[in-house]
Amino acid sequence: MSEGIEIPEEQLKNDVCKVMRNLFNRGMVSALGGNVSARVPNAKEFWITPSGIFKGELTPDDLIKLDLDGNVIEGFGRPSIEWPLHAAVYKVRPDVNAVVHAHNPVTLGLALAGIGLKPITVEAVMVLRRVEVVPFAFPGTDQLAKLVAEKASTGARALILQNHGIIAMGANLYEAEAIAETLEEVAMAQFVSMALGKEPPVIPEREVELYYKLYKLG
């Protein structure tokens, strides 16, 4: 799904299922929790995982295609109740073609303790770049979708949903997956350091600014 290259929708659907299996195997989504969506670049419709089906063994036939207003275009069954937040991201972020909503346990644990993630690894700087926290709102509600849209519109690549989970947004599915996984890896490293009684050293701000300038990153 590189820019300028259109991926066939069947491959897109296969990739959604593969990413969901990867997240399930890593313990970042539960049997029935978490959801993933993706779209062809610039499309006004997206494919999303269903509600109430075991996330570790999804097939392309399980996925549902929606427009940005939540109308079913293709597929059977019920789309994830979180479809409004996925649609909200696509509406405000034309650069985003994939959204991962997972329940990263360590990331969420730190957030519940009021501890923000710090730029303690190269991956945190290169992959995450900017993380925003979204105040609590119940899953599947218009209120949550609105809050997500507000934070996503700032250009963040990842959102932490207070008392809930995370959202990772990428230009393609594997970028979104990498962002979700990097969140958990950074959170785990930070937790281990703090559990051992040590405040983890951060990468100096001047080095971060130099990296962003070098690679023309916002």
mmCIF file of C-alpha atoms in Angstrom:
data_model
loop_
_atom_site.group_PDB
_atom_site.id
_atom_site.type_symbol
_atom_site.label_atom_id
_atom_site.label_comp_id
_atom_site.label_asym_id
_atom_site.label_seq_id
_atom_site.Cartn_x
_atom_site.Cartn_y
_atom_site.Cartn_z
ATOM 1 C CA MET A 1 0.000 0.000 0.000
ATOM 2 C CA SER A 2 2.771 2.385 -0.849
ATOM 3 C CA GLU A 3 1.799 5.788 -2.101
ATOM 4 C CA GLY A 4 0.779 5.642 -5.752
ATOM 5 C CA ILE A 5 0.325 1.862 -5.738
ATOM 6 C CA GLU A 6 -3.199 0.546 -5.436
ATOM 7 C CA ILE A 7 -3.523 -2.740 -3.588
ATOM 8 C CA PRO A 8 -6.281 -5.136 -4.720
ATOM 9 C CA GLU A 9 -9.075 -5.289 -2.166
ATOM 10 C CA GLU A 10 -8.732 -9.070 -1.739
ATOM 11 C CA GLN A 11 -5.118 -8.605 -0.679
ATOM 12 C CA LEU A 12 -6.180 -5.774 1.600
ATOM 13 C CA LYS A 13 -8.722 -8.056 3.290
ATOM 14 C CA ASN A 14 -6.146 -10.829 3.692
ATOM 15 C CA ASP A 15 -3.752 -8.352 5.266
ATOM 16 C CA VAL A 16 -6.403 -7.146 7.744
ATOM 17 C CA CYS A 17 -6.879 -10.736 8.928
ATOM 18 C CA LYS A 18 -3.124 -11.323 9.135
ATOM 19 C CA VAL A 19 -2.564 -8.192 11.217
ATOM 20 C CA MET A 20 -5.405 -9.149 13.560
ATOM 21 C CA ARG A 21 -3.884 -12.619 14.050
ATOM 22 C CA ASN A 22 -0.507 -11.033 14.780
ATOM 23 C CA LEU A 23 -2.040 -8.762 17.412
ATOM 24 C CA PHE A 24 -3.964 -11.650 18.977
ATOM 25 C CA ASN A 25 -0.826 -13.819 19.148
ATOM 26 C CA ARG A 26 1.040 -10.982 20.870
ATOM 27 C CA GLY A 27 -1.693 -10.565 23.480
ATOM 28 C CA MET A 28 -2.620 -7.088 22.289
ATOM 29 C CA VAL A 29 -6.221 -7.997 21.487
ATOM 30 C CA SER A 30 -8.480 -10.553 23.159
ATOM 31 C CA ALA A 31 -10.672 -13.247 21.644
ATOM 32 C CA LEU A 32 -13.507 -10.798 20.963
ATOM 33 C CA GLY A 33 -11.855 -7.436 21.666
ATOM 34 C CA GLY A 34 -9.923 -5.087 19.409
ATOM 35 C CA ASN A 35 -10.520 -4.215 15.767
ATOM 36 C CA VAL A 36 -8.661 -3.374 12.586
ATOM 37 C CA SER A 37 -9.706 -1.525 9.444
ATOM 38 C CA ALA A 38 -8.085 -0.531 6.156
ATOM 39 C CA ARG A 39 -8.953 1.185 2.916
ATOM 40 C CA VAL A 40 -7.551 1.687 -0.540
ATOM 41 C CA PRO A 41 -5.835 5.116 -0.556
ATOM 42 C CA ASN A 42 -8.297 7.989 -1.120
ATOM 43 C CA ALA A 43 -11.309 5.647 -0.906
ATOM 44 C CA LYS A 44 -14.505 6.711 0.864
ATOM 45 C CA GLU A 45 -15.131 3.151 2.064
ATOM 46 C CA PHE A 46 -13.136 0.861 4.344
ATOM 47 C CA TRP A 47 -13.024 -2.785 5.402
ATOM 48 C CA ILE A 48 -13.355 -3.519 9.109
ATOM 49 C CA THR A 49 -13.318 -6.579 11.339
ATOM 50 C CA PRO A 50 -16.674 -7.885 12.613
ATOM 51 C CA SER A 51 -18.225 -7.897 16.064
ATOM 52 C CA GLY A 52 -18.592 -11.098 18.064
ATOM 53 C CA ILE A 53 -16.214 -13.331 16.070
ATOM 54 C CA PHE A 54 -12.975 -14.873 17.400
ATOM 55 C CA LYS A 55 -10.204 -12.470 16.438
ATOM 56 C CA GLY A 56 -7.459 -15.087 16.103
ATOM 57 C CA GLU A 57 -9.002 -16.875 13.139
ATOM 58 C CA LEU A 58 -10.737 -14.238 11.019
ATOM 59 C CA THR A 59 -11.047 -14.838 7.294
ATOM 60 C CA PRO A 60 -11.586 -12.291 4.502
ATOM 61 C CA ASP A 61 -15.217 -13.410 4.232
ATOM 62 C CA ASP A 62 -15.787 -12.225 7.820
ATOM 63 C CA LEU A 63 -14.903 -8.605 7.020
ATOM 64 C CA ILE A 64 -17.450 -5.895 6.332
ATOM 65 C CA LYS A 65 -17.127 -2.922 3.995
ATOM 66 C CA LEU A 66 -18.596 0.360 5.212
ATOM 67 C CA ASP A 67 -18.818 3.889 3.914
ATOM 68 C CA LEU A 68 -17.757 6.756 6.162
ATOM 69 C CA ASP A 69 -21.310 7.077 7.498
ATOM 70 C CA GLY A 70 -21.407 3.444 8.623
ATOM 71 C CA ASN A 71 -23.609 2.091 5.824
ATOM 72 C CA VAL A 72 -22.803 -1.515 4.893
ATOM 73 C CA ILE A 73 -21.539 -1.784 1.315
ATOM 74 C CA GLU A 74 -20.450 -5.423 1.333
ATOM 75 C CA GLY A 75 -20.350 -8.311 3.773
ATOM 76 C CA PHE A 76 -22.560 -9.997 6.315
ATOM 77 C CA GLY A 77 -22.839 -9.881 10.082
ATOM 78 C CA ARG A 78 -22.233 -6.888 12.305
ATOM 79 C CA PRO A 79 -19.257 -4.550 11.939
ATOM 80 C CA SER A 80 -17.240 -3.758 15.033
ATOM 81 C CA ILE A 81 -19.106 -1.392 17.359
ATOM 82 C CA GLU A 82 -16.004 0.789 17.139
ATOM 83 C CA TRP A 83 -16.595 1.581 13.454
ATOM 84 C CA PRO A 84 -17.428 5.257 14.293
ATOM 85 C CA LEU A 85 -13.911 5.955 15.565
ATOM 86 C CA HIS A 86 -12.374 4.324 12.474
ATOM 87 C CA ALA A 87 -14.577 6.431 10.195
ATOM 88 C CA ALA A 88 -13.735 9.532 12.236
ATOM 89 C CA VAL A 89 -10.013 8.989 11.655
ATOM 90 C CA TYR A 90 -10.443 8.500 7.911
ATOM 91 C CA LYS A 91 -12.524 11.673 7.655
ATOM 92 C CA VAL A 92 -9.870 13.895 9.236
ATOM 93 C CA ARG A 93 -6.711 12.102 8.079
ATOM 94 C CA PRO A 94 -6.448 11.550 4.312
ATOM 95 C CA ASP A 95 -2.899 10.238 4.890
ATOM 96 C CA VAL A 96 -4.210 7.342 7.003
ATOM 97 C CA ASN A 97 -5.289 4.139 5.240
ATOM 98 C CA ALA A 98 -5.253 1.731 8.182
ATOM 99 C CA VAL A 99 -6.397 1.913 11.797
ATOM 100 C CA VAL A 100 -5.541 -0.567 14.555
ATOM 101 C CA HIS A 101 -7.467 -0.472 17.815
ATOM 102 C CA ALA A 102 -5.807 -2.754 20.370
ATOM 103 C CA HIS A 103 -5.775 -3.190 24.137
ATOM 104 C CA ASN A 104 -2.033 -3.011 24.878
ATOM 105 C CA PRO A 105 -1.897 -4.040 28.551
ATOM 106 C CA VAL A 106 1.376 -2.365 29.578
ATOM 107 C CA THR A 107 0.678 0.840 27.650
ATOM 108 C CA LEU A 108 -2.753 1.034 29.262
ATOM 109 C CA GLY A 109 -1.328 0.221 32.697
ATOM 110 C CA LEU A 110 1.088 3.138 32.539
ATOM 111 C CA ALA A 111 -1.695 5.448 31.348
ATOM 112 C CA LEU A 112 -3.919 4.354 34.240
ATOM 113 C CA ALA A 113 -1.070 5.230 36.606
ATOM 114 C CA GLY A 114 -0.823 8.666 35.018
ATOM 115 C CA ILE A 115 2.579 7.921 33.461
ATOM 116 C CA GLY A 116 3.186 9.111 29.912
ATOM 117 C CA LEU A 117 5.437 7.344 27.442
ATOM 118 C CA LYS A 118 8.863 8.903 26.971
ATOM 119 C CA PRO A 119 11.284 8.914 24.008
ATOM 120 C CA ILE A 120 13.532 6.289 25.592
ATOM 121 C CA THR A 121 14.280 4.226 22.461
ATOM 122 C CA VAL A 122 15.200 4.958 18.863
ATOM 123 C CA GLU A 123 11.957 3.247 17.814
ATOM 124 C CA ALA A 124 9.935 5.596 20.013
ATOM 125 C CA VAL A 125 11.405 8.529 18.113
ATOM 126 C CA MET A 126 11.352 6.985 14.632
ATOM 127 C CA VAL A 127 8.060 5.098 14.701
ATOM 128 C CA LEU A 128 5.811 6.727 17.306
ATOM 129 C CA ARG A 129 6.910 10.357 16.935
ATOM 130 C CA ARG A 130 3.777 11.790 18.549
ATOM 131 C CA VAL A 131 1.295 10.172 20.946
ATOM 132 C CA GLU A 132 -1.866 11.843 22.244
ATOM 133 C CA VAL A 133 -4.135 10.807 25.136
ATOM 134 C CA VAL A 134 -7.912 10.704 24.567
ATOM 135 C CA PRO A 135 -10.183 11.277 27.619
ATOM 136 C CA PHE A 136 -12.490 8.420 28.535
ATOM 137 C CA ALA A 137 -15.710 7.872 26.610
ATOM 138 C CA PHE A 138 -17.662 4.639 26.245
ATOM 139 C CA PRO A 139 -16.747 2.383 23.296
ATOM 140 C CA GLY A 140 -18.822 2.708 20.146
ATOM 141 C CA THR A 141 -20.221 6.127 21.021
ATOM 142 C CA ASP A 142 -20.297 9.276 18.922
ATOM 143 C CA GLN A 143 -18.607 11.026 21.837
ATOM 144 C CA LEU A 144 -15.579 8.739 21.586
ATOM 145 C CA ALA A 145 -15.463 9.176 17.799
ATOM 146 C CA LYS A 146 -15.493 12.967 18.222
ATOM 147 C CA LEU A 147 -12.701 12.905 20.796
ATOM 148 C CA VAL A 148 -10.644 10.592 18.584
ATOM 149 C CA ALA A 149 -11.144 12.863 15.567
ATOM 150 C CA GLU A 150 -9.967 15.888 17.562
ATOM 151 C CA LYS A 151 -6.750 14.195 18.663
ATOM 152 C CA ALA A 152 -6.116 12.462 15.326
ATOM 153 C CA SER A 153 -6.408 15.773 13.486
ATOM 154 C CA THR A 154 -3.271 17.001 15.290
ATOM 155 C CA GLY A 155 -1.187 14.628 13.181
ATOM 156 C CA ALA A 156 -0.515 12.081 15.934
ATOM 157 C CA ARG A 157 0.380 8.574 14.827
ATOM 158 C CA ALA A 158 -0.922 6.931 18.000
ATOM 159 C CA LEU A 159 -3.618 7.631 20.555
ATOM 160 C CA ILE A 160 -4.014 6.209 24.037
ATOM 161 C CA LEU A 161 -7.681 5.853 24.975
ATOM 162 C CA GLN A 162 -7.953 6.403 28.712
ATOM 163 C CA ASN A 163 -9.343 3.324 30.560
ATOM 164 C CA HIS A 164 -9.697 1.551 27.222
ATOM 165 C CA GLY A 165 -6.800 0.875 24.832
ATOM 166 C CA ILE A 166 -4.852 2.382 21.949
ATOM 167 C CA ILE A 167 -5.297 3.488 18.353
ATOM 168 C CA ALA A 168 -2.475 3.270 15.823
ATOM 169 C CA MET A 169 -2.799 5.003 12.458
ATOM 170 C CA GLY A 170 -0.676 4.320 9.411
ATOM 171 C CA ALA A 171 -0.378 4.865 5.689
ATOM 172 C CA ASN A 172 -0.827 1.087 5.421
ATOM 173 C CA LEU A 173 -1.698 -1.863 7.622
ATOM 174 C CA TYR A 174 1.820 -2.876 8.501
ATOM 175 C CA GLU A 175 2.795 0.651 9.482
ATOM 176 C CA ALA A 176 -0.253 0.816 11.773
ATOM 177 C CA GLU A 177 0.651 -2.591 13.237
ATOM 178 C CA ALA A 178 4.257 -1.478 13.791
ATOM 179 C CA ILE A 179 3.057 1.627 15.631
ATOM 180 C CA ALA A 180 0.775 -0.443 17.895
ATOM 181 C CA GLU A 181 3.581 -2.909 18.646
ATOM 182 C CA THR A 182 6.153 -0.166 19.239
ATOM 183 C CA LEU A 183 3.824 1.476 21.761
ATOM 184 C CA GLU A 184 3.787 -1.722 23.798
ATOM 185 C CA GLU A 185 7.529 -2.312 23.453
ATOM 186 C CA VAL A 186 8.354 1.201 24.664
ATOM 187 C CA ALA A 187 5.835 0.906 27.498
ATOM 188 C CA MET A 188 7.346 -2.415 28.587
ATOM 189 C CA ALA A 189 10.903 -1.063 28.551
ATOM 190 C CA GLN A 190 9.823 1.982 30.545
ATOM 191 C CA PHE A 191 7.907 -0.174 33.033
ATOM 192 C CA VAL A 192 10.852 -2.535 33.589
ATOM 193 C CA SER A 193 13.221 0.381 34.219
ATOM 194 C CA MET A 194 10.808 1.992 36.676
ATOM 195 C CA ALA A 195 10.089 -1.350 38.396
ATOM 196 C CA LEU A 196 13.831 -1.661 39.028
ATOM 197 C CA GLY A 197 13.792 1.753 40.644
ATOM 198 C CA LYS A 198 15.493 3.570 37.794
ATOM 199 C CA GLU A 199 14.126 6.517 35.818
ATOM 200 C CA PRO A 200 14.793 5.615 32.161
ATOM 201 C CA PRO A 201 17.063 8.097 30.361
ATOM 202 C CA VAL A 202 15.424 9.769 27.373
ATOM 203 C CA ILE A 203 16.979 10.507 24.005
ATOM 204 C CA PRO A 204 18.097 14.177 24.152
ATOM 205 C CA GLU A 205 15.650 16.615 22.625
ATOM 206 C CA ARG A 206 18.338 18.090 20.375
ATOM 207 C CA GLU A 207 18.941 14.631 18.865
ATOM 208 C CA VAL A 208 15.214 14.165 18.285
ATOM 209 C CA GLU A 209 14.966 17.566 16.584
ATOM 210 C CA LEU A 210 17.994 16.786 14.424
ATOM 211 C CA TYR A 211 16.461 13.471 13.349
ATOM 212 C CA TYR A 212 13.168 15.131 12.426
ATOM 213 C CA LYS A 213 14.981 17.852 10.509
ATOM 214 C CA LEU A 214 17.195 15.353 8.697
ATOM 215 C CA TYR A 215 14.244 13.274 7.499
ATOM 216 C CA LYS A 216 11.818 16.190 7.127
ATOM 217 C CA LEU A 217 9.364 14.746 9.642
ATOM 218 C CA GLY A 218 6.686 16.781 11.407
#
